C-alpha atoms as one frame of an Amber mdcrd trajectory, in Angstrom:
protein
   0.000   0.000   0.000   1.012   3.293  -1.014   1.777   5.463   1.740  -0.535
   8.510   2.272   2.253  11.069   3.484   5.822  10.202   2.800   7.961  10.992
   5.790  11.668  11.891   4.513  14.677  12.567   6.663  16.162  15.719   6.614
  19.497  14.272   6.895  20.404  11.110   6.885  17.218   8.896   8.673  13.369
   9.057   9.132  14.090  11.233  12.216  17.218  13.481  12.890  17.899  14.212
  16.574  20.183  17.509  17.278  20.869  18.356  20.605  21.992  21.759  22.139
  23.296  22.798  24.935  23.852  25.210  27.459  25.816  25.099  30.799  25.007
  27.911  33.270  26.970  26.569  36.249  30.562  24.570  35.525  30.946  21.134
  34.353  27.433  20.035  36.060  25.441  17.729  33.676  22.917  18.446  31.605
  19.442  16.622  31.850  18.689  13.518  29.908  16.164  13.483  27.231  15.266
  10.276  26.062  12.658  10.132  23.028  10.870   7.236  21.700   8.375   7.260
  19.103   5.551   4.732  19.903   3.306   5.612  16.288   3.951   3.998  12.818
   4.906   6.448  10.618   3.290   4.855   7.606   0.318   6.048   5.717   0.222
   8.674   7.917  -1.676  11.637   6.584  -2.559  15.293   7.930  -5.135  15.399
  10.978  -3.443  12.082  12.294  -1.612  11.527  15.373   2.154  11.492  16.393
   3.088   9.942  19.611   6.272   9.900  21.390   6.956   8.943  24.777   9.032
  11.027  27.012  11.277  10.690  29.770  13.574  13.453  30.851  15.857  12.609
  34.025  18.343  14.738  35.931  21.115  14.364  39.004  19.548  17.424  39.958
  15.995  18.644  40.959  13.800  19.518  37.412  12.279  22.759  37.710  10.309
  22.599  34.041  10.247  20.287  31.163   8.620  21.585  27.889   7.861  20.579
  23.951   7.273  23.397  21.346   6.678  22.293  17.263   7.131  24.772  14.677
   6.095  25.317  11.094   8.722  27.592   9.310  10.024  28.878  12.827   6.411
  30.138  13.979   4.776  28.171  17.237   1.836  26.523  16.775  -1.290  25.635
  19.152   0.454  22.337  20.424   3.248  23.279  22.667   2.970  21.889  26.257
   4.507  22.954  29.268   5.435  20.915  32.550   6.438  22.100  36.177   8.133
  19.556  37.657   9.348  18.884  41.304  11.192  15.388  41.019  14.663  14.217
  39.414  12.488  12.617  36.380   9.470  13.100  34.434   7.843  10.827  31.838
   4.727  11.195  29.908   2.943  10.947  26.279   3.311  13.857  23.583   1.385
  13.835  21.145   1.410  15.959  18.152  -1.415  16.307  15.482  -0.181  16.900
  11.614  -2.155  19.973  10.628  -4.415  19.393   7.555  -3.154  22.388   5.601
   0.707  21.296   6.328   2.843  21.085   3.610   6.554  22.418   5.196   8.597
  20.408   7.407   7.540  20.277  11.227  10.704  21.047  14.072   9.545  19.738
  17.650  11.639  20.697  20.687  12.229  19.342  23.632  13.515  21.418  26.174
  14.198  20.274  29.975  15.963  22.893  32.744  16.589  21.751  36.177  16.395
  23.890  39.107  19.974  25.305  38.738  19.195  26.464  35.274  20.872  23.704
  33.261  19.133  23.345  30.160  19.007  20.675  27.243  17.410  21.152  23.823
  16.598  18.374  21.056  15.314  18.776  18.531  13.355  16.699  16.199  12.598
  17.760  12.608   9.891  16.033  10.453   9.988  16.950   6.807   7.247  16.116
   4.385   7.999  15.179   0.504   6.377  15.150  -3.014   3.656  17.369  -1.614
   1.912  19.492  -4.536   0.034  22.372  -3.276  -3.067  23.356  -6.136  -4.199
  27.122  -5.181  -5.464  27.828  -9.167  -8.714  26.357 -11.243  -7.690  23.785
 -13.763  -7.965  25.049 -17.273  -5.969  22.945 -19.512  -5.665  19.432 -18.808
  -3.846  17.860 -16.155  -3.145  14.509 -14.916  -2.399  13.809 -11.184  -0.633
  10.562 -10.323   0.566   9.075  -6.828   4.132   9.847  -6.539   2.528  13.005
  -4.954   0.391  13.906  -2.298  -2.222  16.511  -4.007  -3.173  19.021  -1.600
  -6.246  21.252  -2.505  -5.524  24.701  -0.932  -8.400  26.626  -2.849 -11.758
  27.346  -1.657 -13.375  26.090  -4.812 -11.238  23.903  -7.298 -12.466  25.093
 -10.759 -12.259  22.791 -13.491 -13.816  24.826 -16.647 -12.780  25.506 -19.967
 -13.183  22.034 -21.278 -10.325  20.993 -19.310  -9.597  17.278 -18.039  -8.309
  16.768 -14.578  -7.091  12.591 -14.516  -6.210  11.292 -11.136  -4.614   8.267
 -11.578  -5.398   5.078  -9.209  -3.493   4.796  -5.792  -3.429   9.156  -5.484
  -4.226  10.618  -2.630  -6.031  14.097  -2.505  -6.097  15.819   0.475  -7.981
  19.615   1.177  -6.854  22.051   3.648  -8.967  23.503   6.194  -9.679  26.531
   3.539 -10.891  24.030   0.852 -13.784  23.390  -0.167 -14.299  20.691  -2.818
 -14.455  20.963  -7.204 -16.347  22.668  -8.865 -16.805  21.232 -12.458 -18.193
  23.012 -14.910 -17.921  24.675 -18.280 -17.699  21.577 -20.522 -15.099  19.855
 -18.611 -14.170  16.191 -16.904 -12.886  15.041 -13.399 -12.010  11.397 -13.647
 -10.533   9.629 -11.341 -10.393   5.801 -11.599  -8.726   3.723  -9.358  -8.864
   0.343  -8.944  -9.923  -2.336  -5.941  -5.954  -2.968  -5.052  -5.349   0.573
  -5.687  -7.878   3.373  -4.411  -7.957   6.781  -4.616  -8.691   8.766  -1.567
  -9.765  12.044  -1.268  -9.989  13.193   2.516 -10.594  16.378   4.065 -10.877
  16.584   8.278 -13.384  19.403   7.543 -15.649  18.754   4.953 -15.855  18.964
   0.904 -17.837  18.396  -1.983 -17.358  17.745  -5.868 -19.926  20.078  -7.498
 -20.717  20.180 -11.215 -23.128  22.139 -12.870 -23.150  21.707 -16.212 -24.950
  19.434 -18.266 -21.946  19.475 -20.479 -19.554  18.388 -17.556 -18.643  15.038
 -16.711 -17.833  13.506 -13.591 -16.729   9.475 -12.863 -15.484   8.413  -9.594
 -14.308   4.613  -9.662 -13.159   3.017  -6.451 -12.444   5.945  -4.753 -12.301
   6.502  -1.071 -14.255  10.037  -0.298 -13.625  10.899   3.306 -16.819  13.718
   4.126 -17.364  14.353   0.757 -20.564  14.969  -0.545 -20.989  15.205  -4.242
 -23.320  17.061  -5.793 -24.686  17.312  -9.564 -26.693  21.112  -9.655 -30.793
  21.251 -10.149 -30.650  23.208 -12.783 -28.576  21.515 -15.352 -29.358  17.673
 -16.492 -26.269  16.362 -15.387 -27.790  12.635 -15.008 -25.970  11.781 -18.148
 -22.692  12.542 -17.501 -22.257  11.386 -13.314 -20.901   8.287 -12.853 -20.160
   6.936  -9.265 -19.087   3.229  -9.206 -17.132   0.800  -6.705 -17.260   4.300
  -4.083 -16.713   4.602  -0.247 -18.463   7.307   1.178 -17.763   8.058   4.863
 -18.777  10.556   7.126 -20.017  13.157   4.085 -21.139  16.322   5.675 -24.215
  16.500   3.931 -25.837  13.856   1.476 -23.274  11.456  -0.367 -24.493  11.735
  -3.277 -27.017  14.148  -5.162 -28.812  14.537  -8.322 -32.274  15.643  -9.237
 -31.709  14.252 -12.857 -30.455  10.495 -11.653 -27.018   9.577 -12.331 -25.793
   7.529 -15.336 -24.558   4.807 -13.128 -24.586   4.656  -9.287 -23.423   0.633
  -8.623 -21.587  -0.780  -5.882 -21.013   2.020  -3.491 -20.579   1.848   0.007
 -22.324   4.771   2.134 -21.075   5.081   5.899 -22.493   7.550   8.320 -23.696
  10.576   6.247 -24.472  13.641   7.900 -27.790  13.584   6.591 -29.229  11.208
   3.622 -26.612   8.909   1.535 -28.665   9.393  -1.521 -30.770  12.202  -2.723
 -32.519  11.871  -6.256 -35.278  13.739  -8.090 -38.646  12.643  -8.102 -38.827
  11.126 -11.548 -35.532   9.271 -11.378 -35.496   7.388  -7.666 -36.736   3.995
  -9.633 -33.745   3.675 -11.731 -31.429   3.527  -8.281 -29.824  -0.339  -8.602
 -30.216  -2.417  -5.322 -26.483  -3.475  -5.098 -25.326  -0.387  -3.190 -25.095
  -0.845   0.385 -25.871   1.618   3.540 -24.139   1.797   6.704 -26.387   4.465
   8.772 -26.094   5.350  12.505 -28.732   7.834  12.433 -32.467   7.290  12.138
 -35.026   8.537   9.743 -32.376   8.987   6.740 -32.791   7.393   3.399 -33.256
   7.619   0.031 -34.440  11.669  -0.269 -36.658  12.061  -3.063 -36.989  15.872
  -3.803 -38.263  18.701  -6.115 -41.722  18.239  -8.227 -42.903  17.364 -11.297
 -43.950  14.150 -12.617 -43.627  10.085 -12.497 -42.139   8.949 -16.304 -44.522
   5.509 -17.485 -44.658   2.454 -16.279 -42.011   3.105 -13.108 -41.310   0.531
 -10.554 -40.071   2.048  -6.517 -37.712  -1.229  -5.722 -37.430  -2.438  -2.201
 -33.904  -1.201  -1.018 -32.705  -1.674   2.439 -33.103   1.835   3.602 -36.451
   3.304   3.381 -37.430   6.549   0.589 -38.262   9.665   2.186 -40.614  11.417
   0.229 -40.227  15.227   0.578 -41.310  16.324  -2.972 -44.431  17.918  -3.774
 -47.555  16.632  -5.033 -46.630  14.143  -8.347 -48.331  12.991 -11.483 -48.809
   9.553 -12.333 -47.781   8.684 -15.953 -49.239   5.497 -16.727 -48.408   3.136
 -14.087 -46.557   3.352 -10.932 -45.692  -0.094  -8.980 -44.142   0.097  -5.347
 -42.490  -3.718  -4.798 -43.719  -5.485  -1.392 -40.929  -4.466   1.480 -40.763
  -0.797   0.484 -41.232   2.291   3.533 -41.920   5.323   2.422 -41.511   8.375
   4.977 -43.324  11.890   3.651 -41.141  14.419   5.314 -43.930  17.385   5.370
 -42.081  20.948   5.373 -42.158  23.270   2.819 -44.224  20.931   0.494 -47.204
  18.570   1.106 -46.106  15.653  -0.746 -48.859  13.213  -2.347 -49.504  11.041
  -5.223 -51.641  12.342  -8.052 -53.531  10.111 -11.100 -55.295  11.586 -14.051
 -57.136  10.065 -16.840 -56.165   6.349 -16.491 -53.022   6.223 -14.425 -52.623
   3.587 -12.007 -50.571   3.528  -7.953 -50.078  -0.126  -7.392 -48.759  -0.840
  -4.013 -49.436  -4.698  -3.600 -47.091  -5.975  -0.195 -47.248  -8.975   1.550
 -48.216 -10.324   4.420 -44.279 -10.962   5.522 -43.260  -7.891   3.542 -45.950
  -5.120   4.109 -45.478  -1.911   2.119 -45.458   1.272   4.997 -46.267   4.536
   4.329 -45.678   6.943   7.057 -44.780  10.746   8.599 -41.347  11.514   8.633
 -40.379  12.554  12.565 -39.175  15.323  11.427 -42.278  16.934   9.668 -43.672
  20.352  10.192 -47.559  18.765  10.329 -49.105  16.027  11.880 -49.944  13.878
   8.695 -49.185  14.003   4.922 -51.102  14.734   2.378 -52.013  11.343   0.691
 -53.722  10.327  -3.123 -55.669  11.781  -5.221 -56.999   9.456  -7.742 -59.190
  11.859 -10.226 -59.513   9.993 -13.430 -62.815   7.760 -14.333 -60.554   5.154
 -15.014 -57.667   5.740 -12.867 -56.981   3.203 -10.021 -55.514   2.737  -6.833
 -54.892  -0.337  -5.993 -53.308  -0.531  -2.051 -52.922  -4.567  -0.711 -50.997
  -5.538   2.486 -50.145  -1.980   3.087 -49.444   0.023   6.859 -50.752   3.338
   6.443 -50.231   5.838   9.090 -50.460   9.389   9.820 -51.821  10.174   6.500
 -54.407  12.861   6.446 -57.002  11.585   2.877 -57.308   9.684  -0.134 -58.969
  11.544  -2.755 -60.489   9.154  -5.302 -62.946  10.357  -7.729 -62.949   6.884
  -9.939 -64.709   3.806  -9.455 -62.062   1.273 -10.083 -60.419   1.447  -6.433
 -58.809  -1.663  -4.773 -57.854  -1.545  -1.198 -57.189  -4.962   0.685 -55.613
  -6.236   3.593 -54.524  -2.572   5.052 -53.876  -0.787   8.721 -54.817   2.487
   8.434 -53.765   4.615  11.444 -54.293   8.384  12.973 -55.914   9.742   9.835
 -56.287  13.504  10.079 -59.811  13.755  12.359 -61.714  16.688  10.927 -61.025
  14.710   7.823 -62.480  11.720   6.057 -59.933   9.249   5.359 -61.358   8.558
   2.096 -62.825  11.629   0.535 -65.056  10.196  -1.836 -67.641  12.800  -3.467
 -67.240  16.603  -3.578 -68.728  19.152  -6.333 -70.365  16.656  -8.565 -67.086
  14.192  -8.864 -67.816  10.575  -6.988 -65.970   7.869  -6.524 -66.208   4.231
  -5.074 -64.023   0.669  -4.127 -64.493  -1.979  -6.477 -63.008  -4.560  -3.864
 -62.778  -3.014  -0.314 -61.982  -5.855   2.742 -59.542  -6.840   5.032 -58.635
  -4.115   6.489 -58.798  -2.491  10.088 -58.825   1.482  10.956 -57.393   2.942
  14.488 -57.933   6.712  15.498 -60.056   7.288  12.455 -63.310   9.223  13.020
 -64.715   9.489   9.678 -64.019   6.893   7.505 -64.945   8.170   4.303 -67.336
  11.443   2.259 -69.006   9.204   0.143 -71.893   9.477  -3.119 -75.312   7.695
  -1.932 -74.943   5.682  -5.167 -71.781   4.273  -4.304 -72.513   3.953  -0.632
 -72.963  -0.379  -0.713 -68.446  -0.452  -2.229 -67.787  -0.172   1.177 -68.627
  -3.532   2.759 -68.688  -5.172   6.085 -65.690  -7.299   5.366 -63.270  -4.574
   7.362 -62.521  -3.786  11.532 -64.359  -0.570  11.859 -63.933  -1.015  15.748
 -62.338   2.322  15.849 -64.284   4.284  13.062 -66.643   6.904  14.014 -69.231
   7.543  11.079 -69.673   7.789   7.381 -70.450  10.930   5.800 -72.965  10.417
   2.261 -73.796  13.076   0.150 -75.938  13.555  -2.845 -78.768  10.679  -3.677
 -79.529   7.361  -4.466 -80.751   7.842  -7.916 -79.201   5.426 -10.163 -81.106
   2.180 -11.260 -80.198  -0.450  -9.349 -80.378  -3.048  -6.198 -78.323  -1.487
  -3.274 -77.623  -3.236   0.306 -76.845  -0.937   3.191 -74.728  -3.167   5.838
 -74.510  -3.017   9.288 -70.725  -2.586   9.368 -70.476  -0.887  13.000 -70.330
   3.112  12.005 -73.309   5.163  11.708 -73.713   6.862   8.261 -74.572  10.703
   8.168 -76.757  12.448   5.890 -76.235  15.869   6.370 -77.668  17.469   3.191
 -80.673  15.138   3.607 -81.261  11.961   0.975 -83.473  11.218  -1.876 -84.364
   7.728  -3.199 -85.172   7.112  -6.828 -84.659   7.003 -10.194 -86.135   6.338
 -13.186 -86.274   2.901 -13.603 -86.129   2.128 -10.017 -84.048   2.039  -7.335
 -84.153  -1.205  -4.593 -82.541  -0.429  -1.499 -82.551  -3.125   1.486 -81.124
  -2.193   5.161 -79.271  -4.594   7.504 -80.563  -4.427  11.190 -78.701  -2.104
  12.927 -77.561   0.383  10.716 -77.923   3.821  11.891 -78.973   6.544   9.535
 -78.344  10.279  11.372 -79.641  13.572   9.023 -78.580  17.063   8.925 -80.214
  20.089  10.766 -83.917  20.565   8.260 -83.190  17.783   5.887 -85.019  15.372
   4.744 -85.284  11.546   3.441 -87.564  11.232   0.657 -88.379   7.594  -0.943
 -89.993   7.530  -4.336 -90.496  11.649  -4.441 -88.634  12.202  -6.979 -88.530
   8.700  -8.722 -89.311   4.907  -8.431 -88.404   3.424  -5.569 -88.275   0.482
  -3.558 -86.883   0.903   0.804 -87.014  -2.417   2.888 -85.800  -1.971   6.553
 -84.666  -5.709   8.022 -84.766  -4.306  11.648 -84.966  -6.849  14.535 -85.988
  -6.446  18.268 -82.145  -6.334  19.337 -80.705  -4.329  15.876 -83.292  -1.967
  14.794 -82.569   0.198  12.043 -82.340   3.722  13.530 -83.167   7.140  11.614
 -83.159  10.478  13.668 -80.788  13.525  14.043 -76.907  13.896  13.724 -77.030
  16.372  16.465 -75.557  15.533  19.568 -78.005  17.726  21.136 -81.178  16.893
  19.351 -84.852  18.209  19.943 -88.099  17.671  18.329 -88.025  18.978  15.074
 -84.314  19.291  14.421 -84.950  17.488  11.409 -87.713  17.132   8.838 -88.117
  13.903   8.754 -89.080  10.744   6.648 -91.320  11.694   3.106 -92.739   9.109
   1.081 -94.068   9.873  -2.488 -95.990   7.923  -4.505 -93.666   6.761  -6.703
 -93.155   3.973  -4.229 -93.492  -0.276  -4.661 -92.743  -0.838  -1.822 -91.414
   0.472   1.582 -91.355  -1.844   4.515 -90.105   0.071   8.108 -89.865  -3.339
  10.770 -88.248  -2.494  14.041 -87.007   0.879  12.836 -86.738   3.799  15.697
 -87.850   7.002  14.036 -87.059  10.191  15.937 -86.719  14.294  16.582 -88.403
  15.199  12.926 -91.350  16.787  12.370 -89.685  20.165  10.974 -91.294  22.066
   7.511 -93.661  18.995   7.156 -95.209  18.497  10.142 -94.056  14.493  11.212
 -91.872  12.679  11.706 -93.407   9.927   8.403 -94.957  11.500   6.192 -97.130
   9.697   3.240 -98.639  10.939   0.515-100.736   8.776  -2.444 -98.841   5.872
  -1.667-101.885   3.677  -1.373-100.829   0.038   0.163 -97.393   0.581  -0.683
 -96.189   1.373   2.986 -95.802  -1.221   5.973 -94.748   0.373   9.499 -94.366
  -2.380  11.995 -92.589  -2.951  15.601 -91.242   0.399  15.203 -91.086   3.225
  17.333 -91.970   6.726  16.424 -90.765   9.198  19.238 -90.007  13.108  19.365
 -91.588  14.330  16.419 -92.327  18.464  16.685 -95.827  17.262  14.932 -97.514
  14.362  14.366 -95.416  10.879  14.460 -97.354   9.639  11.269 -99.343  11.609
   8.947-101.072   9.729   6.407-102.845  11.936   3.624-106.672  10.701   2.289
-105.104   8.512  -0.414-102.771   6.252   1.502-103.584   3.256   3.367-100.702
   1.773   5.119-100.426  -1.146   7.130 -99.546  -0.303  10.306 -99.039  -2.558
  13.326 -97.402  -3.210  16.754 -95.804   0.417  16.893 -95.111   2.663  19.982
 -95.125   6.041  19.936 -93.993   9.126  22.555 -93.050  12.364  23.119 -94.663
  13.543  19.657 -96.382  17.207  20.132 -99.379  17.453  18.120-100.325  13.656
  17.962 -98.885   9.910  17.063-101.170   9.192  13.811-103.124  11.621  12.111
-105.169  10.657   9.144-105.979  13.541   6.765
């Protein structure tokens, strides 16, 4: 192995002693100064260590010992001083090469005993085939390893179409006034070592290798970068023209390596201890990263940092790497098809942006896990907000397809299509003034075609949800910890429709009406609560055909009254049936607090035998509990009735 600094003797060995001295008081003796040096001098390179032990003895009583290195005759911050009270001292020096050294080192060792005798040695270190680079690289140059390159610049340009080589086995070191390359202006850094024959670049203070310009070229090849960072600029497509193969990276002071536009290769590297994240990446590049580099982290929370906007190319595939993505961009479009492999985390780190995942038209998000290798989204510790932002899924035919998946902190999914595929998920800690699943807003609706198998914790709404597309969310699911279900708009497309009894209560704040042209056939489970707005209404077969059958029992009736928590009689209108009714059968329902604008809390009108109210009770109205207009004749039988104002049947 090549040796990082090469240690020559100034005269005739590695280390030339020269002692001076001075007698103060006739022939007495001078003390001893014994030096030994206990550190291997090989591959020894500025910012190590330099150890010597010392022993300094004398016939007489020593009144000080002390050691003093110089640079060029000037004293520098090491020097040590000793009082002593004994005929011998012995202890450890130890002398740290300075990073920016590049002249030969004297250390002196000076002992005086208490009648002023005093001894001097001196050791002198000098340093050899040392090149010192202080001006930008213009024309091309080739650095090899019979020097040590030391960068004494704060930026290294390398412009003007220029080359800089460094040649395998070179070592490049930067003072603490360096700063890293900067490549740019159509030129190349190469430097290519090889596995028995590195090149190391090292600084004790921190660098980076910088090019910006998409004209520039940059390949590191088994090179060891010692806190480096390097770092291809956002506003030039450099991806072509980085290469970073068979790399260490240790203790880089920022990312290791960074590139909005990808790299052209990134394989084999080794990433130790970054400062922050060992990769960063643009958005539309992080799924050409190869899985064969490897991460050695001792910090938590850092990963692959996606970053900056825009959107996904087609048909891209997030691979499962052993350190999770953190997801810090802002809200991306879907181009075609994007697959995230089982085994893959995702962290949203929520500052500046919201980050979420957008579809249009009939782009797909395709996150199927496993049950051994789960795909987790998440919040990012160290994010601004509470949650992140989540999908939207706009186009008719756009999907979303989530199976096996951990889903936590995550504020909504927006999905305005119908093709929808959740299975097999833990949602936790949605956003609570939120529905998780916001499902129908200003005319758009969407709905699951398979959604089961999954379990919700610290969600209160579950979803905002179309009245036509109300039955997509089944019973197959662990709504233990889900408040309610928010529907809007009405059922009023042809059809037969089951409302289950899947444990949350479904809210009908803008009221609900039932029917359509050719008929709509709605059946309720037992138990199923139905809660309505402040003055709304439900109205079956008003404004078309319709067809309501209530399957209450004596322990599970099927419940309609007010979403207040405070409710009074007359909060709500109440329950209107039209004629445009086959059939509505009410059995064990509890019907309560309507009787607003129309007067009761049932209302029918010309729905001649159509209606059956049985085993039901009809409480709290602000009116009447039933009012039955002169051309309706419902069955009605084993009801209860109280607390209704005006009456509990009135017959017109």
């Amino acid at each position: 192995m090549k040796k990082r600094i090469l240690f020559l003797l100034t005269i005739a060995g590695i280390f030339v002693l020269v002692a001076g001295c001075k007698k103060d008081k006739g022939d007495t003796e001078l003390p001893s100064i014994e030096i030994t040096l206990i550190s291997n001098l090989e591959n020894v390179i500025p910012g190590d260590a330099i150890k010597y032990n010392v022993k300094i003895t004398d016939n007489q009583q020593l009144s000080s010992v002390s050691v003093s290195p110089s640079i060029m005759g000037l004293n520098d911050s090491s020097s040590v001083h000793k009082y002593a009270d004994s005929k011998s001292v012995e202890f450890i020096y130890t002398y740290v090469v300075p990073d920016n050294i590049t002249q030969e080192v004297t250390i002196t060792f000076i002992a005086v005993d208490k009648e002023y005798n005093i001894n001097r040695v001196y050791e002198t270190i000098s340093f050899a085939n040392v090149q010192v680079h202080m001006e930008n690289i213009t024309e091309d140059q080739v650095w090899s390893a019979d020097k040590i390159h030391v960068v004494a610049k704060d930026y290294l340009g390398v412009t003007y179409s220029a080359t800089l080589t460094i040649l395998k086995g070179t070592t490049v070191i930067f003072n603490g006034q360096a700063r890293g390359f900067y490549i740019g202006g159509g030129a190349k850094f190469i430097a290519s070592g090889t596995e028995a024959e590195p090149i190391k670049l090292i600084s004790l203070s921190g660098y980076e290798i910088a090019i910006d310009d998409e004209n520039a070229e940059l390949i590191l090849n088994h090179c060891d970068l010692e806190k480096i960072s390097v770092t291809a600029s956002p506003y030039c497509h450099c991806s072509p023209t980085v290469s970073i193969d068979n790399c260490t990276f240790l203790n880089s002071p920022s990312h290791g390596v960074k590139s909005f536009y990808g790299f052209k290769s990134l394989e084999n590297n080794k990433f130790i201890s970054p400062y922050s994240h060992p990769v960063a990446v643009g958005l539309g590049y992080a799924h050409l990263l190869p899985l064969n580099n490897e991460y050695i982290l001792d910090k938590e929370n850092t990963g692959i940092y996606i970053w900056g906007g825009g959107n996904f190319p087609e048909n891209c595939r997030w691979k499962k790497h052993s350190i999770p993505y953190i997801y810090a961009s802002r809200g991306a479009s879907v181009n075609n098809k994007l697959v995230i492999d089982p085994g893959v985390e995702i962290k949203f780190l929520v500052n500046e942006n919201d980050p979420y995942f957008v579809c249009f038209d009939s782009d797909t998000i395709i996150a199927k896990g496993t049950p051994e290798e789960p795909i987790k989204f998440s919040l990012h510790p160290d994010s601004e907000k509470s949650y992140w932002q989540g999908f939207l899924i706009q186009g008719e035919a756009s999907q979303l397809i989530l199976e096996n998946c951990e889903l936590n902190d995550v504020r909504y999914f927006t999905l305005f299509s119908k093709e929808n595929r959740i299975i097999d998920c833990n949602f936790n800690n949605s956003e609570s003034s939120s529905p998780l699943f916001w499902m129908s807003h200003s005319g758009l609706a969407g709905s699951f075609k398979h959604f089961y198998g999954n379990t919700f914790s610290n969600v209160d709404i579950l979803a905002k949800i179309n009245a036509n597309y109300l039955h997509t969310i089944g019973p197959d699911n662990d709504y233990s910890n889900v408040g309610k279900i928010t529907v809007e708009g009405d059922l009023n497309i042809d059809g037969n429709y089951f409302w289950e009894n899947i444990g949350c209560t479904y809210e009908f704040l803008n009221g609900l009406n039932i029917g359509s042209d050719n008929g709509v056939y709605l059946d309720i489970e037992p138990g199923v609560n139905l809660l309505f707005g402040n003055n709304t209404s439900l109205n079956i077969g008003v404004s078309g055909k319709a067809n309501l059958v209530t399957h209450g029992s004596v322990d599970n009736p099927v419940i309609f009254t007010s979403a207040s928590d405070s409710p009074v009689n007359g909060i709500w209108n109440g329950i209107n049936i039209g004629n445009n009714v086959a059939s509505v059968v009410f059995n064990y329902c509890n019907i309560s607090y309507g009787g607003a604008g129309q007067n009761a809390n049932v209302v029918l009108s010309n729905t001649g035998t159509n209606v059956s109210i049985t085993n039901s009770q009809i409480n709290n109205s602000a009116g009447y509990g039933i009012f039955i207009d002169q051309n309706s004749t419902p069955t009605l039988t084993n009801n209860t009735f109280s607390g209704n104002v005006l009456d509990d049947v009135f017959y017109q």
